[in-house]
CSV table of C-alpha atoms and ligand atoms in Angstrom, one decimal:
chain,number,residue,atom,x,y,z
Y,10,MET,CA,-31.8,-85.3,-1.4
Y,11,SER,CA,-30.1,-88.7,-2.1
Y,12,ILE,CA,-31.5,-90.8,-5.0
Y,13,THR,CA,-31.1,-94.5,-5.7
Y,14,SER,CA,-32.2,-96.2,-8.9
Y,15,THR,CA,-31.8,-99.8,-10.0
Y,16,ALA,CA,-32.2,-101.6,-13.3
Y,17,PRO,CA,-32.3,-105.4,-13.9
Y,18,GLY,CA,-30.2,-107.7,-16.0
Y,19,LYS,CA,-31.8,-109.5,-18.9
Y,20,ILE,CA,-31.8,-112.7,-20.8
Y,21,ILE,CA,-32.8,-113.3,-24.4
Y,22,LEU,CA,-35.1,-116.3,-24.6
Y,23,PHE,CA,-35.3,-116.6,-28.4
Y,24,GLY,CA,-34.1,-114.7,-31.4
Y,25,GLU,CA,-30.7,-113.2,-30.7
Y,26,HIS,CA,-28.7,-112.3,-33.8
Y,27,SER,CA,-31.7,-112.8,-36.2
Y,28,VAL,CA,-33.2,-109.8,-34.3
Y,29,VAL,CA,-30.4,-107.7,-35.9
Y,30,TYR,CA,-31.8,-108.7,-39.3
Y,31,ASN,CA,-35.3,-107.5,-38.4
Y,32,ARG,CA,-36.7,-110.8,-37.1
Y,33,PRO,CA,-38.5,-110.9,-33.8
Y,34,ALA,CA,-37.0,-111.9,-30.5
Y,35,ILE,CA,-38.2,-112.5,-26.9
Y,36,ALA,CA,-36.4,-111.2,-23.9
Y,37,ALA,CA,-37.1,-110.8,-20.2
Y,38,PRO,CA,-35.6,-109.0,-17.3
Y,39,ILE,CA,-33.8,-110.9,-14.6
Y,40,HIS,CA,-34.3,-109.3,-11.2
Y,41,ASN,CA,-31.8,-111.4,-9.2
Y,42,VAL,CA,-29.0,-109.3,-10.6
Y,43,GLN,CA,-29.1,-105.5,-11.0
Y,44,ALA,CA,-27.2,-102.3,-11.6
Y,45,ARG,CA,-27.5,-99.5,-9.2
Y,46,ALA,CA,-27.0,-95.7,-9.4
Y,47,ASP,CA,-26.9,-93.5,-6.3
Y,48,ILE,CA,-26.7,-89.7,-6.5
Y,49,GLN,CA,-25.7,-87.8,-3.4
Y,50,PRO,CA,-25.6,-84.0,-3.3
Y,51,THR,CA,-22.1,-82.6,-2.5
Y,52,GLU,CA,-20.8,-79.2,-1.3
Y,53,SER,CA,-21.1,-76.4,-3.8
Y,54,GLY,CA,-18.2,-76.2,-6.2
Y,55,THR,CA,-17.3,-79.9,-6.3
Y,56,GLY,CA,-18.7,-80.4,-9.7
Y,57,PHE,CA,-20.3,-83.7,-10.8
Y,58,ILE,CA,-18.3,-86.7,-9.7
Y,59,ILE,CA,-18.6,-90.1,-11.2
Y,60,ASN,CA,-17.6,-92.9,-8.8
Y,61,ALA,CA,-17.5,-96.4,-10.1
Y,62,PRO,CA,-15.5,-98.4,-7.6
Y,63,ASP,CA,-15.9,-101.8,-9.4
Y,64,LEU,CA,-14.3,-100.2,-12.5
Y,65,GLY,CA,-11.6,-98.3,-10.5
Y,66,GLN,CA,-13.0,-95.0,-11.8
Y,67,ARG,CA,-13.5,-91.8,-9.9
Y,68,ASN,CA,-13.4,-88.6,-11.9
Y,69,THR,CA,-15.3,-85.3,-12.3
Y,70,LEU,CA,-17.5,-85.3,-15.4
Y,71,ALA,CA,-15.5,-82.4,-16.8
Y,72,ASP,CA,-12.4,-84.5,-16.8
Y,73,LEU,CA,-13.9,-87.4,-18.8
Y,74,ALA,CA,-13.9,-87.7,-22.6
Y,75,ASP,CA,-17.1,-88.4,-24.6
Y,76,ASP,CA,-16.1,-92.0,-25.3
Y,77,ASN,CA,-16.3,-92.8,-21.6
Y,78,ALA,CA,-19.6,-94.6,-21.5
Y,79,LEU,CA,-20.5,-93.3,-18.0
Y,80,ALA,CA,-19.8,-89.7,-18.9
Y,81,TRP,CA,-21.6,-90.1,-22.2
Y,82,ILE,CA,-24.9,-91.3,-20.7
Y,83,VAL,CA,-24.6,-88.6,-18.0
Y,84,ARG,CA,-24.1,-85.9,-20.6
Y,85,LEU,CA,-26.9,-87.2,-22.9
Y,86,THR,CA,-29.3,-87.4,-20.0
Y,87,LEU,CA,-28.5,-83.9,-18.6
Y,88,SER,CA,-28.9,-82.5,-22.1
Y,89,HIS,CA,-32.3,-84.3,-22.5
Y,90,LEU,CA,-33.4,-82.9,-19.1
Y,91,GLN,CA,-32.0,-79.5,-20.1
Y,92,GLN,CA,-29.9,-79.4,-16.9
Y,93,THR,CA,-26.3,-78.5,-16.2
Y,94,PRO,CA,-24.1,-80.9,-14.1
Y,95,PRO,CA,-25.1,-80.5,-10.4
Y,96,ASP,CA,-22.7,-80.5,-7.5
Y,97,ALA,CA,-23.2,-84.2,-6.6
Y,98,MET,CA,-21.6,-87.6,-6.6
Y,99,LEU,CA,-22.9,-90.4,-8.8
Y,100,THR,CA,-21.9,-93.9,-7.5
Y,101,VAL,CA,-22.4,-96.8,-9.8
Y,102,SER,CA,-22.3,-100.5,-8.9
Y,103,SER,CA,-23.6,-103.7,-10.5
Y,104,THR,CA,-24.1,-107.4,-9.6
Y,105,ILE,CA,-24.6,-108.2,-13.3
Y,106,PRO,CA,-21.5,-109.9,-14.7
Y,107,LEU,CA,-19.8,-107.7,-17.3
Y,108,GLY,CA,-19.7,-108.7,-20.9
Y,109,ARG,CA,-21.6,-112.0,-20.6
Y,110,GLY,CA,-24.8,-111.2,-22.5
Y,111,LEU,CA,-26.8,-110.3,-19.4
Y,112,GLY,CA,-27.2,-106.6,-20.3
Y,113,SER,CA,-24.8,-105.2,-17.8
Y,114,GLY,CA,-23.9,-102.1,-19.8
Y,115,ALA,CA,-27.6,-101.2,-20.7
Y,116,ALA,CA,-28.6,-101.8,-17.0
Y,117,ILE,CA,-25.9,-99.4,-15.7
Y,118,SER,CA,-26.9,-96.8,-18.3
Y,119,ALA,CA,-30.7,-97.2,-17.4
Y,120,ALA,CA,-30.0,-96.9,-13.7
Y,121,ILE,CA,-28.1,-93.6,-14.3
Y,122,VAL,CA,-30.7,-92.1,-16.6
Y,123,GLN,CA,-33.5,-92.9,-14.1
Y,124,ALA,CA,-31.5,-91.6,-11.1
Y,125,LEU,CA,-30.6,-88.3,-12.8
Y,126,ALA,CA,-34.3,-87.8,-14.0
Y,127,GLU,CA,-35.4,-88.4,-10.4
Y,128,PHE,CA,-32.7,-86.1,-9.0
Y,129,PHE,CA,-34.2,-83.3,-11.1
Y,130,GLN,CA,-37.7,-84.4,-10.3
Y,131,SER,CA,-38.6,-85.1,-13.9
Y,132,PRO,CA,-39.1,-88.8,-14.1
Y,133,LEU,CA,-38.9,-90.2,-17.6
Y,134,PRO,CA,-41.2,-92.8,-19.3
Y,135,PRO,CA,-39.6,-96.1,-20.2
Y,136,LEU,CA,-39.4,-95.2,-23.9
Y,137,ALA,CA,-37.3,-92.1,-23.2
Y,138,VAL,CA,-35.0,-94.1,-20.9
Y,139,SER,CA,-34.7,-96.8,-23.6
Y,140,ASP,CA,-33.9,-94.2,-26.3
Y,141,LEU,CA,-31.1,-92.6,-24.2
Y,142,VAL,CA,-29.6,-96.0,-23.3
Y,143,TYR,CA,-29.7,-97.0,-27.0
Y,144,GLU,CA,-27.3,-94.1,-27.8
Y,145,VAL,CA,-24.7,-95.6,-25.4
Y,146,GLU,CA,-25.3,-99.1,-26.8
Y,147,LYS,CA,-24.4,-97.8,-30.2
Y,148,LEU,CA,-21.1,-96.5,-28.8
Y,149,TYR,CA,-20.1,-100.1,-27.9
Y,150,HIS,CA,-22.0,-102.3,-30.3
Y,151,GLY,CA,-22.1,-100.5,-33.6
Y,152,THR,CA,-25.4,-101.8,-34.8
Y,153,PRO,CA,-27.4,-103.0,-31.8
Y,154,SER,CA,-30.9,-104.1,-32.4
Y,155,GLY,CA,-32.1,-102.2,-29.4
Y,156,ILE,CA,-33.5,-105.2,-27.5
Y,157,ASP,CA,-31.2,-104.8,-24.4
Y,158,ASN,CA,-32.2,-101.2,-23.7
Y,159,THR,CA,-35.9,-101.9,-24.4
Y,160,VAL,CA,-36.3,-104.9,-22.1
Y,161,ILE,CA,-34.3,-103.3,-19.3
Y,162,ALA,CA,-36.0,-99.9,-19.5
Y,163,TYR,CA,-39.5,-101.4,-19.6
Y,164,CYS,CA,-38.5,-104.0,-17.0
Y,165,GLN,CA,-41.0,-106.5,-18.6
Y,166,PRO,CA,-40.8,-109.5,-20.9
Y,167,VAL,CA,-41.0,-108.2,-24.4
Y,168,TYR,CA,-41.6,-109.4,-28.0
Y,169,PHE,CA,-39.2,-107.2,-29.9
Y,170,ILE,CA,-38.8,-106.3,-33.5
Y,171,ARG,CA,-36.2,-103.7,-34.5
Y,172,ASN,CA,-37.7,-100.2,-35.2
Y,173,GLN,CA,-41.2,-101.2,-34.2
Y,174,PRO,CA,-43.2,-100.3,-31.1
Y,175,ILE,CA,-42.5,-102.6,-28.2
Y,176,GLU,CA,-45.0,-105.4,-27.4
Y,177,ARG,CA,-45.2,-106.4,-23.8
Y,178,LEU,CA,-45.6,-110.1,-23.2
Y,179,GLN,CA,-48.0,-111.6,-20.8
Y,180,VAL,CA,-46.3,-114.7,-19.5
Y,181,ASN,CA,-48.7,-117.5,-18.8
Y,182,LEU,CA,-46.1,-120.3,-18.5
Y,183,PRO,CA,-44.3,-121.3,-15.3
Y,184,LEU,CA,-40.9,-120.6,-16.7
Y,185,THR,CA,-37.9,-121.3,-14.4
Y,186,PHE,CA,-34.5,-120.7,-15.9
Y,187,VAL,CA,-31.1,-121.7,-14.7
Y,188,ILE,CA,-28.6,-119.2,-16.2
Y,189,ALA,CA,-25.0,-120.4,-16.2
Y,190,ASP,CA,-21.9,-118.4,-17.1
Y,191,THR,CA,-19.1,-120.0,-19.2
Y,192,GLY,CA,-16.7,-117.5,-17.7
Y,193,VAL,CA,-15.6,-116.6,-21.2
Y,194,VAL,CA,-15.9,-112.9,-22.1
Y,195,ALA,CA,-17.0,-112.4,-25.7
Y,196,PRO,CA,-17.6,-108.8,-26.8
Y,197,THR,CA,-21.0,-108.5,-28.5
Y,198,HIS,CA,-19.8,-106.2,-31.3
Y,199,LYS,CA,-17.1,-108.7,-32.4
Y,200,ILE,CA,-19.5,-111.7,-32.6
Y,201,VAL,CA,-22.2,-109.6,-34.3
Y,202,GLY,CA,-19.5,-108.3,-36.8
Y,203,ARG,CA,-18.4,-111.8,-37.6
Y,204,VAL,CA,-22.0,-112.9,-38.3
Y,205,ARG,CA,-22.4,-109.8,-40.6
Y,206,GLU,CA,-19.2,-110.8,-42.6
Y,207,ARG,CA,-20.5,-114.3,-43.0
Y,208,TRP,CA,-24.0,-113.1,-43.9
Y,209,GLN,CA,-22.5,-110.8,-46.6
Y,210,ALA,CA,-20.5,-113.7,-48.0
Y,211,ASN,CA,-23.5,-116.1,-48.0
Y,212,PRO,CA,-26.8,-114.2,-47.6
Y,213,GLU,CA,-29.0,-117.0,-48.7
Y,214,PHE,CA,-27.9,-119.5,-46.1
Y,215,TYR,CA,-28.0,-116.9,-43.3
Y,216,GLU,CA,-31.5,-115.6,-44.3
Y,217,GLN,CA,-32.8,-119.2,-44.2
Y,218,GLN,CA,-31.5,-119.6,-40.7
Y,219,PHE,CA,-33.0,-116.3,-39.6
Y,220,ASP,CA,-36.3,-117.3,-41.2
Y,221,GLU,CA,-36.3,-120.5,-39.2
Y,222,ILE,CA,-35.5,-118.7,-36.0
Y,223,GLU,CA,-38.4,-116.3,-36.7
Y,224,ARG,CA,-40.8,-119.3,-36.9
Y,225,ILE,CA,-39.5,-120.6,-33.6
Y,226,VAL,CA,-39.9,-117.2,-31.9
Y,227,ILE,CA,-43.5,-116.9,-33.2
Y,228,GLN,CA,-44.3,-120.3,-31.8
Y,229,ALA,CA,-42.7,-119.5,-28.5
Y,230,ARG,CA,-44.6,-116.3,-28.2
Y,231,GLU,CA,-47.9,-118.2,-28.7
Y,232,MET,CA,-47.0,-120.7,-26.0
Y,233,ILE,CA,-45.9,-118.0,-23.6
Y,234,GLU,CA,-49.1,-116.0,-24.0
Y,235,GLN,CA,-51.6,-118.8,-24.3
Y,236,GLY,CA,-50.1,-120.9,-21.6
Y,237,THR,CA,-49.7,-124.7,-21.7
Y,238,ASP,CA,-48.8,-127.6,-19.5
Y,239,ASP,CA,-46.5,-128.8,-22.3
Y,240,LEU,CA,-43.2,-127.3,-21.2
Y,241,THR,CA,-41.4,-130.1,-23.2
Y,242,THR,CA,-42.5,-128.5,-26.5
Y,243,PHE,CA,-41.3,-125.1,-25.2
Y,244,GLY,CA,-37.9,-126.7,-24.3
Y,245,GLU,CA,-37.8,-128.3,-27.8
Y,246,LEU,CA,-38.1,-124.8,-29.3
Y,247,MET,CA,-35.1,-123.7,-27.3
Y,248,ARG,CA,-33.2,-126.7,-28.6
Y,249,ARG,CA,-34.1,-125.9,-32.2
Y,250,ASN,CA,-33.1,-122.2,-31.7
Y,251,GLN,CA,-29.7,-123.4,-30.4
Y,252,GLU,CA,-29.3,-125.6,-33.4
Y,253,ARG,CA,-29.6,-122.6,-35.7
Y,254,LEU,CA,-27.3,-120.5,-33.5
Y,255,GLN,CA,-24.7,-123.3,-33.9
Y,256,MET,CA,-25.3,-123.1,-37.7
Y,257,ILE,CA,-24.6,-119.4,-37.8
Y,258,GLY,CA,-21.4,-120.0,-35.9
Y,259,VAL,CA,-22.0,-118.2,-32.6
Y,260,SER,CA,-21.9,-121.1,-30.2
Y,261,SER,CA,-18.6,-122.3,-28.5
Y,262,PRO,CA,-17.2,-125.5,-27.0
Y,263,GLU,CA,-17.8,-124.1,-23.5
Y,264,LEU,CA,-21.5,-123.2,-24.3
Y,265,GLU,CA,-22.0,-126.6,-25.8
Y,266,ARG,CA,-20.6,-128.4,-22.8
Y,267,LEU,CA,-22.9,-126.5,-20.4
Y,268,ILE,CA,-25.9,-127.0,-22.7
Y,269,GLU,CA,-25.3,-130.8,-22.9
Y,270,THR,CA,-24.8,-130.9,-19.1
Y,271,ALA,CA,-28.1,-129.1,-18.5
Y,272,ASN,CA,-30.0,-131.4,-20.8
Y,273,ASN,CA,-28.5,-134.5,-19.2
Y,274,ALA,CA,-29.4,-133.1,-15.7
Y,275,GLY,CA,-33.1,-132.9,-16.5
Y,276,ALA,CA,-33.5,-129.5,-18.2
Y,277,LEU,CA,-36.3,-129.4,-20.8
Y,278,GLY,CA,-34.2,-127.4,-23.2
Y,279,ALA,CA,-31.2,-125.1,-23.2
Y,280,LYS,CA,-29.5,-122.6,-25.4
Y,281,LEU,CA,-27.0,-119.8,-25.4
Y,282,SER,CA,-28.4,-116.4,-24.5
Y,283,GLY,CA,-27.1,-113.1,-25.9
Y,284,ALA,CA,-24.3,-112.8,-28.5
Y,285,GLY,CA,-22.7,-116.2,-27.8
Y,286,GLY,CA,-19.1,-117.1,-28.3
Y,287,GLY,CA,-19.0,-117.4,-24.5
Y,288,GLY,CA,-21.1,-115.5,-22.0
Y,289,ASN,CA,-24.2,-117.2,-20.6
Y,290,MET,CA,-26.5,-120.1,-21.5
Y,291,ILE,CA,-30.0,-120.6,-20.2
Y,292,ALA,CA,-31.7,-123.9,-19.3
Y,293,LEU,CA,-35.4,-124.4,-18.8
Y,294,ALA,CA,-36.0,-126.2,-15.6
Y,295,THR,CA,-38.9,-126.7,-13.2
Y,296,GLU,CA,-39.0,-125.7,-9.6
Y,297,GLU,CA,-38.3,-129.4,-8.8
Y,298,THR,CA,-35.3,-129.8,-11.2
Y,299,ALA,CA,-33.7,-126.3,-10.9
Y,300,GLU,CA,-31.3,-127.2,-8.0
Y,301,ASP,CA,-30.1,-130.4,-9.8
Y,302,VAL,CA,-29.5,-128.6,-13.1
Y,303,ALA,CA,-27.7,-125.7,-11.3
Y,304,SER,CA,-25.4,-128.2,-9.4
Y,305,ALA,CA,-24.6,-130.1,-12.5
Y,306,LEU,CA,-23.7,-126.9,-14.4
Y,307,LEU,CA,-21.4,-125.8,-11.6
Y,308,ALA,CA,-19.8,-129.2,-11.5
Y,309,ALA,CA,-19.2,-128.9,-15.3
Y,310,GLY,CA,-17.3,-125.7,-14.9
Y,311,ALA,CA,-19.9,-122.9,-14.9
Y,312,THR,CA,-18.3,-119.9,-13.2
Y,313,GLY,CA,-21.7,-118.7,-11.9
Y,314,VAL,CA,-25.3,-119.7,-11.8
Y,315,ILE,CA,-28.4,-117.6,-11.4
Y,316,MET,CA,-31.9,-119.1,-10.9
Y,317,SER,CA,-34.7,-117.0,-12.1
Y,318,GLY,CA,-38.5,-117.6,-12.5
Y,319,ILE,CA,-40.3,-115.6,-15.2
Y,320,TYR,CA,-44.0,-116.1,-14.5
Y,321,GLN,CA,-46.8,-113.6,-15.1
Y,322,MET,CA,-44.5,-110.7,-14.7
Y,323,ILE,CA,-46.7,-108.0,-16.2
U,423,PMV,O1,-25.8,-107.8,-25.6
U,423,PMV,P1,-25.9,-109.2,-25.8
U,423,PMV,O2,-24.7,-110.0,-25.7
U,423,PMV,O3,-27.1,-109.8,-25.0
U,423,PMV,O4,-26.3,-109.4,-27.4
U,423,PMV,C1,-27.5,-108.8,-27.9
U,423,PMV,C2,-28.1,-109.7,-28.8
U,423,PMV,C3,-27.7,-109.7,-30.3
U,423,PMV,O5,-28.8,-110.0,-31.0
U,423,PMV,C4,-26.6,-110.7,-30.5
U,423,PMV,C5,-27.2,-108.3,-30.7
U,423,PMV,C6,-28.3,-107.2,-30.8
U,423,PMV,O6,-28.0,-106.1,-31.0
U,423,PMV,O7,-29.5,-107.6,-30.8
């Protein structure tokens, strides 16, 4: 029996970086882009083949070392399911841009875990999927907060605090985001590592910024859950979060240019999303302004634009 499983991309609405230091953050899945894992049984004796055409990889599992992320998640999942590698081919593909803060790695891992679990007819709850994906995130990011694997495995907007049970968010605001790519690849572990060095050198300043971001996140959560017509204030929270992200040194000229462009084109607020240093920014628009904001961002050099509504996705 052939199996197909998909997992969405994600954006962080508020609280990236400070979430690594035990402050809360808000993230939501983005369904317009997704990772996909297909498992097709093969003839007996072929072994388990991992086929990732976009990455130019096609190998049997037995030939892959443990530091190969695809092999690692397959091995972890098989061990969790107490299964040995079947004669089958796993094909992995993704429309989520790689290394741009949209959760491509976590989504690919989540799609693989879910597909394998279904293949062996033992579907896993989101927490188990999230925990397995987290192991691979560690391989790449060193000290990930766990927000990417959580929001992607649960496939719901979340209010997330490291090492605490997940809180699902009921979204009562008509949130329409335009997500624009700077085209700059900025590895998360490097940006997170640089913040850590600066935090170690000047903990008081960094803790102050994280505290202020925490206040912004808590206010944003209230607005999301209670609902309001006042999207301007919500946009202002994004602007204030971005200000603090600048102060901790994770913005970039490309991000700043796109953020300014979005604001001038009618966005209610804009900020970087994810680790920063490049990657994507998000702009809060309305259904009426989204097209104009997207066109302005493309004209200003964005290499890709995604429009996504996040509204009562529970
Ligand atoms: O994977 P990214 O680029 O979306 O970054 C994750 C967000 C950080 O807060 C910067 C890191 C983390 O582990 O939470």
